[in-house]
Each structure stands twice: as structure tokens, then as C-alpha cells.
Short mmCIF file of C-alpha atoms in Angstrom, two decimals:
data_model
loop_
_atom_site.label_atom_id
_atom_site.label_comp_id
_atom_site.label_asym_id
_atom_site.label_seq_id
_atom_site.Cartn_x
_atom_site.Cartn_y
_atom_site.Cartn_z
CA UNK A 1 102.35 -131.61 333.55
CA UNK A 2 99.53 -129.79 335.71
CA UNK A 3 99.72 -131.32 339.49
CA UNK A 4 96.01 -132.12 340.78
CA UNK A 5 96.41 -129.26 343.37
CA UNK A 6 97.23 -126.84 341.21
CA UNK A 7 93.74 -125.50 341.20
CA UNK A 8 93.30 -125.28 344.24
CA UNK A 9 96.29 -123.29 344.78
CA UNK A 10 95.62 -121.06 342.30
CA UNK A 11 92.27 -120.21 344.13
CA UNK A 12 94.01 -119.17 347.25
CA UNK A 13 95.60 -116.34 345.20
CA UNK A 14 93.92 -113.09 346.01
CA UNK A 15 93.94 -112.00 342.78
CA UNK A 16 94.81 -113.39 339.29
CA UNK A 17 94.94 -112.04 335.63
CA UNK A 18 93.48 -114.46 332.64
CA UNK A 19 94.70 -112.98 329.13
CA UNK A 20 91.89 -114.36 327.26
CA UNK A 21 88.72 -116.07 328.26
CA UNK A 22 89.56 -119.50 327.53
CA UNK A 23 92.48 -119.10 330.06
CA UNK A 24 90.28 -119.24 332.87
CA UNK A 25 89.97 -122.27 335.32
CA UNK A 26 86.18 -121.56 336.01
CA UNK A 27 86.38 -123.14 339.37
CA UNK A 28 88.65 -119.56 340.18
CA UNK A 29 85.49 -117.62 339.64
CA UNK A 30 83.78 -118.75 342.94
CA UNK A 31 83.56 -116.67 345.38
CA UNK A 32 85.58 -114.22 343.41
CA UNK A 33 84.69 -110.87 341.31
CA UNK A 34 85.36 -110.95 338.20
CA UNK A 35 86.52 -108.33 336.45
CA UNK A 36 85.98 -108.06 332.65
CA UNK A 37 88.41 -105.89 330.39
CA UNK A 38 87.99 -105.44 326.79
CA UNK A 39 89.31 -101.76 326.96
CA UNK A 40 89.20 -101.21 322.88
CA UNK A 41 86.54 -100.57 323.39
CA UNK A 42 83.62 -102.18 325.24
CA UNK A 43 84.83 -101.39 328.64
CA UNK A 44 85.68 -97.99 327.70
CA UNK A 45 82.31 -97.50 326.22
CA UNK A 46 79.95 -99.06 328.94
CA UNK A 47 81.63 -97.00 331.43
CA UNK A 48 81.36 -93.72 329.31
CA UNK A 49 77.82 -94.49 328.34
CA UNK A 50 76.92 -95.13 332.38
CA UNK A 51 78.61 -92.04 333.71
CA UNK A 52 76.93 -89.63 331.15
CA UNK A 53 73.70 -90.69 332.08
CA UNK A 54 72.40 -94.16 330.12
CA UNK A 55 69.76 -96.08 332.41
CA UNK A 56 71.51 -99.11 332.09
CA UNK A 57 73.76 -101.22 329.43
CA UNK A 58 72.37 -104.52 328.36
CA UNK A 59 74.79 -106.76 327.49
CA UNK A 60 74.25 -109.47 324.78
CA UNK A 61 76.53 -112.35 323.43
CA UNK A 62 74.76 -111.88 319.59
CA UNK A 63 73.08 -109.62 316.83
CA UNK A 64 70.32 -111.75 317.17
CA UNK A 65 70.24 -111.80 321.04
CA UNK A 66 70.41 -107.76 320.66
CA UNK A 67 67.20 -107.24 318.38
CA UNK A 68 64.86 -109.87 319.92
CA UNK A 69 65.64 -107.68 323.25
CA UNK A 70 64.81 -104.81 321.71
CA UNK A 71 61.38 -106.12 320.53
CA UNK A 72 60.77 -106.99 323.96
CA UNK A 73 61.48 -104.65 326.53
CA UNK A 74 58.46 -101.89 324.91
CA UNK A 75 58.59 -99.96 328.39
CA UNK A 76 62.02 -98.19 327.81
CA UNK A 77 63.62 -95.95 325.50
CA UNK A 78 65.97 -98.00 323.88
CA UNK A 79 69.18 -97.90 321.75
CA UNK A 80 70.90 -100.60 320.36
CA UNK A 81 74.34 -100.38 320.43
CA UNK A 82 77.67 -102.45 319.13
CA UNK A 83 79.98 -103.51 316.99
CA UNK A 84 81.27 -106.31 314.55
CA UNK A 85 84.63 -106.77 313.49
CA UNK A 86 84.92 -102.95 314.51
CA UNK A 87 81.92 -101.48 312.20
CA UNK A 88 78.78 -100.80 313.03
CA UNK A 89 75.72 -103.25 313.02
CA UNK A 90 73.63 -102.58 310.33
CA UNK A 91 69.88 -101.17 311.86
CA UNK A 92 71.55 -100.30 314.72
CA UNK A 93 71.57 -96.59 316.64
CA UNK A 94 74.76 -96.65 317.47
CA UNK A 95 78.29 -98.41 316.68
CA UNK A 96 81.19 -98.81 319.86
CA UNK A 97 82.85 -95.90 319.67
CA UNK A 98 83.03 -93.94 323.67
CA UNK A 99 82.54 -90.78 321.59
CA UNK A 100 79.37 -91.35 319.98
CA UNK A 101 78.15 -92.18 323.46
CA UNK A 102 76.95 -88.38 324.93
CA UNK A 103 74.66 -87.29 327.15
CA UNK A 104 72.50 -85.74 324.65
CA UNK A 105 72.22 -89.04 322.72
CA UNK A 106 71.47 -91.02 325.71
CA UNK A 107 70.78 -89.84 328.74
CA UNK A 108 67.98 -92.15 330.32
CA UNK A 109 67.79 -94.68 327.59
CA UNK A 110 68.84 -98.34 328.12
CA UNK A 111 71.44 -99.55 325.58
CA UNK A 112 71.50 -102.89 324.35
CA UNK A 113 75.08 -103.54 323.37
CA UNK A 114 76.56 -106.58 321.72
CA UNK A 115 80.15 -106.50 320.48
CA UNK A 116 82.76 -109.06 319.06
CA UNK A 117 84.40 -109.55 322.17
CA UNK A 118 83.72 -107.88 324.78
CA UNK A 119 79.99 -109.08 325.57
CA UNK A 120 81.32 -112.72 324.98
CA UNK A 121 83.83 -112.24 327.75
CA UNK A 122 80.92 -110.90 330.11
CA UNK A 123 79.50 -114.23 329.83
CA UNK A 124 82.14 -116.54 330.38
CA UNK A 125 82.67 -115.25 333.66
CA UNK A 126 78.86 -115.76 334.81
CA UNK A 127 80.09 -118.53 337.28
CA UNK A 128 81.85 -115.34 339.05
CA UNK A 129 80.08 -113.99 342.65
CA UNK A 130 80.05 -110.11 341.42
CA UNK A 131 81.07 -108.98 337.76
CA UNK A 132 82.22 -105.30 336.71
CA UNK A 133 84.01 -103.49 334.36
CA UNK A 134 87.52 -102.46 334.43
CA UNK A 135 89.44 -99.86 332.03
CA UNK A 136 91.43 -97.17 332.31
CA UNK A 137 88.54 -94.65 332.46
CA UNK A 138 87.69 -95.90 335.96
CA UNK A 139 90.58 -97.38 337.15
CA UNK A 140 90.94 -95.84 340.21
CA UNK A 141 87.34 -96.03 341.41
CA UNK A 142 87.49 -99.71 340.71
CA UNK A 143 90.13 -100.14 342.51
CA UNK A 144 88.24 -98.57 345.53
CA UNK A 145 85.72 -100.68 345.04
CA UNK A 146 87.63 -103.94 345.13
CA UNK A 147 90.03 -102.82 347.55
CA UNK A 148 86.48 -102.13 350.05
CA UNK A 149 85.06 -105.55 348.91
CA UNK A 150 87.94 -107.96 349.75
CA UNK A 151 87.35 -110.76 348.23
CA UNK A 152 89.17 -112.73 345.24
CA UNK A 153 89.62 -110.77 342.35
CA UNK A 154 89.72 -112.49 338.64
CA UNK A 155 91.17 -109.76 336.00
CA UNK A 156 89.66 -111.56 332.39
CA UNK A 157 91.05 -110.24 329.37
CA UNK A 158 88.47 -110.24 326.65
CA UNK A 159 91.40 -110.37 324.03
CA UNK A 160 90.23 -110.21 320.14
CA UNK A 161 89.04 -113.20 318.21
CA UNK A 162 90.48 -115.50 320.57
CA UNK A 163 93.99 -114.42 320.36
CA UNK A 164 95.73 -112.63 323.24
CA UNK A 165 95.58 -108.44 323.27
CA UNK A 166 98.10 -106.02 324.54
CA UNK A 167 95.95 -103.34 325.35
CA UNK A 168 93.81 -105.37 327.67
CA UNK A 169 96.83 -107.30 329.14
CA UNK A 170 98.28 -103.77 330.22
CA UNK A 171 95.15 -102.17 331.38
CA UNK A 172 94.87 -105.71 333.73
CA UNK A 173 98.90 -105.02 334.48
CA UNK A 174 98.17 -101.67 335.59
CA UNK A 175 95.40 -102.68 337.86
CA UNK A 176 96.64 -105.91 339.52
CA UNK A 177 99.95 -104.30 340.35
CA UNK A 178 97.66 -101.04 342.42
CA UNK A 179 96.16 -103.87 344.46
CA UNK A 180 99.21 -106.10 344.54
CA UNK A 181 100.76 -103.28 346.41
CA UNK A 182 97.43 -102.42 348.11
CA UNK A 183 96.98 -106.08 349.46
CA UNK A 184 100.46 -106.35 351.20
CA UNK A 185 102.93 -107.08 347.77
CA UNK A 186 102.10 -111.08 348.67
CA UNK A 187 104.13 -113.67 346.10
CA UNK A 188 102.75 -113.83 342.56
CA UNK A 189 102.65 -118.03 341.09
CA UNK A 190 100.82 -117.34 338.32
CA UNK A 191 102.57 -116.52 334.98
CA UNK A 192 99.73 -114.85 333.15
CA UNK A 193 99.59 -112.35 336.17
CA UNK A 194 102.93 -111.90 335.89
CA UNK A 195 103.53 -111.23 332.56
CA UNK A 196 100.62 -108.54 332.49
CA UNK A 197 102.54 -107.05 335.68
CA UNK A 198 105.69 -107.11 334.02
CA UNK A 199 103.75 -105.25 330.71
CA UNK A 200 102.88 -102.59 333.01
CA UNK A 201 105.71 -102.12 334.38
CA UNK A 202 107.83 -101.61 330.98
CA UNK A 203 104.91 -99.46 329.45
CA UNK A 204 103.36 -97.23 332.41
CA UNK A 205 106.54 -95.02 333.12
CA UNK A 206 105.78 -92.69 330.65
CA UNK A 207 102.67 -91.33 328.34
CA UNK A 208 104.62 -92.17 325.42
CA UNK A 209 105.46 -95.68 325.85
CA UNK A 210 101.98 -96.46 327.33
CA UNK A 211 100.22 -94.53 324.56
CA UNK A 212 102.41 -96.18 321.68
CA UNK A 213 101.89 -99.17 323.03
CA UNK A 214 98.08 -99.13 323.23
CA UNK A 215 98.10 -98.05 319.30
CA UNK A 216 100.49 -100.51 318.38
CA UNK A 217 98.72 -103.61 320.41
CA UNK A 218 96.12 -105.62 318.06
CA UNK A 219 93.37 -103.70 319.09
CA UNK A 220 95.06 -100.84 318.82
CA UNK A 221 96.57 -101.06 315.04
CA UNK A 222 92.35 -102.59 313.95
CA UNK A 223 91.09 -99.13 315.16
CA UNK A 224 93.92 -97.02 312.83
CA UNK A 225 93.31 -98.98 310.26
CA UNK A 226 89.61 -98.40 310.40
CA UNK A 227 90.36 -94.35 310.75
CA UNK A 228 89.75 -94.45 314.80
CA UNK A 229 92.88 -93.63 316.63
CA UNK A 230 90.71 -90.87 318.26
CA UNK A 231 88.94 -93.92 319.95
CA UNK A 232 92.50 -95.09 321.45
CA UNK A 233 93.53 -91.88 322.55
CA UNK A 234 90.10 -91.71 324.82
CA UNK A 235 90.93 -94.92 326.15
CA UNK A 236 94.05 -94.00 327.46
CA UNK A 237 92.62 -91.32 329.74
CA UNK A 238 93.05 -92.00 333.19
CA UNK A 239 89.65 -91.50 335.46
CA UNK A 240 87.69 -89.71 333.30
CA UNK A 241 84.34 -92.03 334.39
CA UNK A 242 84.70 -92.93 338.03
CA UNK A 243 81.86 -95.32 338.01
CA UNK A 244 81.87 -98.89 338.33
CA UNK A 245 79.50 -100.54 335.84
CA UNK A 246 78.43 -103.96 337.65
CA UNK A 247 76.28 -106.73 336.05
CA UNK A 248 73.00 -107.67 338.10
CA UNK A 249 72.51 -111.34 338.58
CA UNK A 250 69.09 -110.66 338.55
CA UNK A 251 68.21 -109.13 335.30
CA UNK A 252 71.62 -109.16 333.51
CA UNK A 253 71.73 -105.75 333.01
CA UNK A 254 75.00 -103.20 333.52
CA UNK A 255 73.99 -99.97 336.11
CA UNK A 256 76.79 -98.30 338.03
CA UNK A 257 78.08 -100.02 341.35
CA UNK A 258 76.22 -98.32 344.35
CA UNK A 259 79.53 -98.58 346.48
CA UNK A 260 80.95 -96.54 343.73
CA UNK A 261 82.75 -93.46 345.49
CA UNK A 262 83.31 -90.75 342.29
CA UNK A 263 86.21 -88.87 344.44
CA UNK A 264 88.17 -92.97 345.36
CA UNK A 265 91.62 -92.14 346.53
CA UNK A 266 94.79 -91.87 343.60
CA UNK A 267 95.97 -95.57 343.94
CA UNK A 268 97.60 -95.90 341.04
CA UNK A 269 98.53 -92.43 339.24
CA UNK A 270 98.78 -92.18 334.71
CA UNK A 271 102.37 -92.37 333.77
CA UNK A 272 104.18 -89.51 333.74
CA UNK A 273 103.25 -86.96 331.31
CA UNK A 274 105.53 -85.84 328.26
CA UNK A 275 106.46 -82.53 328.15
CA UNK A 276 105.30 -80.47 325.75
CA UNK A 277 107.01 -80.33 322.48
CA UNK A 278 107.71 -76.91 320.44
CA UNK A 279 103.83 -76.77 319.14
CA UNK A 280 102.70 -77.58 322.72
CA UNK A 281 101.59 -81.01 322.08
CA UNK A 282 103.49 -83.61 324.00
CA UNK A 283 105.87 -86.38 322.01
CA UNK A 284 102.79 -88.92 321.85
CA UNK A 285 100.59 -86.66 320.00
CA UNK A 286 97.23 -85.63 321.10
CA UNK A 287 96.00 -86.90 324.12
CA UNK A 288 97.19 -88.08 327.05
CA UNK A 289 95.30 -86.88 329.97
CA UNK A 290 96.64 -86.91 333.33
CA UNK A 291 93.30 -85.93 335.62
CA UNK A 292 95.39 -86.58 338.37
CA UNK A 293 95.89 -82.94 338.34
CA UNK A 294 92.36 -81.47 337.16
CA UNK A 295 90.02 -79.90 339.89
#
């Protein structure tokens, strides 16, 4: 049984991760930022889709929600953008693939995006004090910009159709343990951080392991069955979009962070890469990208 102060012990933490939505004690969101992470594939996409040059991602929780914004906001170019159950939306310009999401298709047009889980998980952390996206594609610029902000930090796990998700659970893993160690390695009393911790930890020693692992997870086996490993294998890229997408209380729209510093410090490095096998690919197949070492 619970204890009455648990919450408020759990608040003190400076950081927690919540492996699905409905795993959050909403009273943990004030005063905190919360930081969503549905990395197959909304996070993945918003930040692609802000860093090549969109105006601004739109998040909304339905179809419904999505087209009656559409019909409304007649002073921008305007895309609608999304995904249900991993296909696209019928009427829609785009589905929620990163790769579909170029400069040439978007560049200064504001995306309305609704997905199955992602955009759900933005709003069920509205109670929070600042809300941005996390993934792997800007995971060391996020942690610069949390690291500079200082306060609480609530890692939410969109998950898919309520049940819990590997892939998120390591991409929140792999970014509470860089500010665990950033923030003094202070005790851990919280199992759900702990576990995605210890998920890191097992998976982000190598490219193989951590790229298996995101193809194997649930999100990860929908996407191959649907024909879209390619879509996995740009999620595992390590700061490829070093922008920040934050939500604006005011308007509830997604634009990049303006404390948002593209060259952040290497907090937290990409597992180590495989070497190459006889046809030059590494072990994992195509794909793992360690930028760590581009110009």
C-alpha cells in the first residue's frame, strides 16, 4: 500500500521517467518540464519536420480535431499530417513517416499532426510548466536545454495503445541516465525510472543491441510488419535534428525552443559502432549513425 507522502516525495525527485501516460501522478507535473517521447515515430517526426524548415507543428488529440483546424486557420499554408494505427489518414497530405517530412515538401508550412499516440501523450501532460519533445534525433540538444533550465524534469512515455513500449522506455533510459550523471548521480526511488535506466544500460553498449532492440520493441515489430523498418533505422540516429520542439501555452502550437543551442555539448555519445562486416555494412544492417564523429 501507497503511504500518503509518497507523492510528495516523489516530487522532490529531480527527474522521473513515466512508461505510459496513465503512470503519471499529475501533481509531478508542476513546476516541472515535461518531456514527451513517442520516438516511433511522432517525436522523431516533429523534430525532423521543425529542423528542415516547417513553421510550426500543430498538435491534435483527433482526426476530427485535425480537419476542423485546418478549415480554420485560412492564413497559412497548411499540411495535415498523421497517422492511425500506423497508416495514413485518409484526405490527408501526409502520413508519420520522418522521411516523407523534407524540406521541399514543407518548408514554411504549418503541419497539423494527429497520431495514435503520440499527440494523446502531448496532452496529458498539459498540467506540466514547459513541454518538449525528446528522441534520439535531438537528444543531446535536449539535454542542453534541460540541463540550462534546472528545473524538474518528467520523461512521459507515450507507449502504444495503452500498453508499455520498449523503444520509448530506452530512448527515456538513455536520456535520464545523461542527466542523472549530469545532476550529481543523486539516489533513484522510483522503479519506472529505474527500470528504463537499467534498459539503457543493457541495450546502449553497442549499435547492435540498441538497434535490435528498437526493431524488436512493439513499435518497432508494427513498423516491419507494415514494410517500414527504414522508419526505425532513422530513429535510431543520434543528433541528426538538434532542435528542441517546445509546445506554446499560448497557442498550442510546436516551434523549436529558442534556448536551443544546434552545436550542445556530447553528453551522452550513440553506442559504440559495429565494425564493418565483409560487404562494409556493420552487423545491424543499414544504419546506425554515429554523428558524433561527422563535421
Amino acid at each position: 500500500m501507497q503511504s500518503h507522502t509518497e507523492p510528495t516525495a516523489k516530487a522532490a525527485l529531480p527527474f522521473s521517467v513515466h512508461l505510459l501516460p496513465q503512470m503519471l501522478d499529475q501533481d509531478l507535473l508542476t513546476g516541472s518540464v515535461a518531456v514527451v517521447i513517442d520516438l516511433l515515430r511522432a517525436s522523431t517526426t516533429i523534430t525532423t519536420a521543425l529542423d528542415v524548415g516547417a513553421e510550426a507543428v500543430v498538435p491534435c488529440a483527433t482526426v476530427d480535431a485535425a480537419r476542423q483546424l485546418a478549415t480554420q486557420l485560412t492564413d497559412k499554408e497548411i499540411l495535415l499530417g498523421g497517422e492511425r494505427q500506423g497508416t495514413m489518414i485518409e484526405g490527408f497530405d501526409l502520413d508519420n513517416s520522418p522521411a516523407k517530412y523534407t524540406a521541399e515538401r514543407i518548408a514554411g508550412k504549418t503541419i497539423i499532426f494527429t497520431t495514435t499516440n503520440g499527440t494523446a501523450a502531448i496532452d496529458a501532460v498539459a498540467a506540466a510548466e514547459r513541454i518538449v519533445i525528446g528522441c534520439f534525433a535531438n537528444l543531446n540538444a535536449l539535454l542542453d536545454v534541460l540541463i540550462r533550465d534546472g528545473r524538474p524534469v518528467r520523461f512521459i512515455c507515450a507507449g502504444t495503445n495503452g500498453e508499455v513500449t520498449v523503444e520509448d522506455a530506452l530512448c527515456a533510459g538513455a536520456i535520464a541516465t545523461a542527466l542523472w550523471t549530469q545532476r550529481g548521480r543523486p539516489d533513484i526511488k522510483d522503479d519506472q525510472t529505474t527500470l528504463a535506466m537499467s534498459l539503457w544500460d543493457s541495450a546502449g553498449k553497442d549499435a547492435e543491441t540498441f538497434l535490435s532492440m528498437l526493431r524488436n520493441s512493439y513499435g518497432g515489430r508494427n513498423l516491419r510488419q507494415l514494410g517500414l523498418d527504414s522508419d526505425i533505422v532513422i530513429a535510431s540516429h543520434w543528433d541528426t535534428h538538434p532542435i528542441v520542439p517546445e509546445l506554446s501555452t499560448t497557442n498550442h502550437t510546436l516551434s523549436p525552443a529558442t534556448n536551443t543551442h544546434k552545436n550542445a555539448p556530447v553528453f551522452l555519445p550513440p553506442p559504440n559502432p559495429i565494425p564493418p562486416s565483409p560487404s562494409g555494412r556493420g552487423a545491424g544492417g543499414e544504419g546506425f549513425r554515429n554523428t558524433s564523429s561527422l563535421p
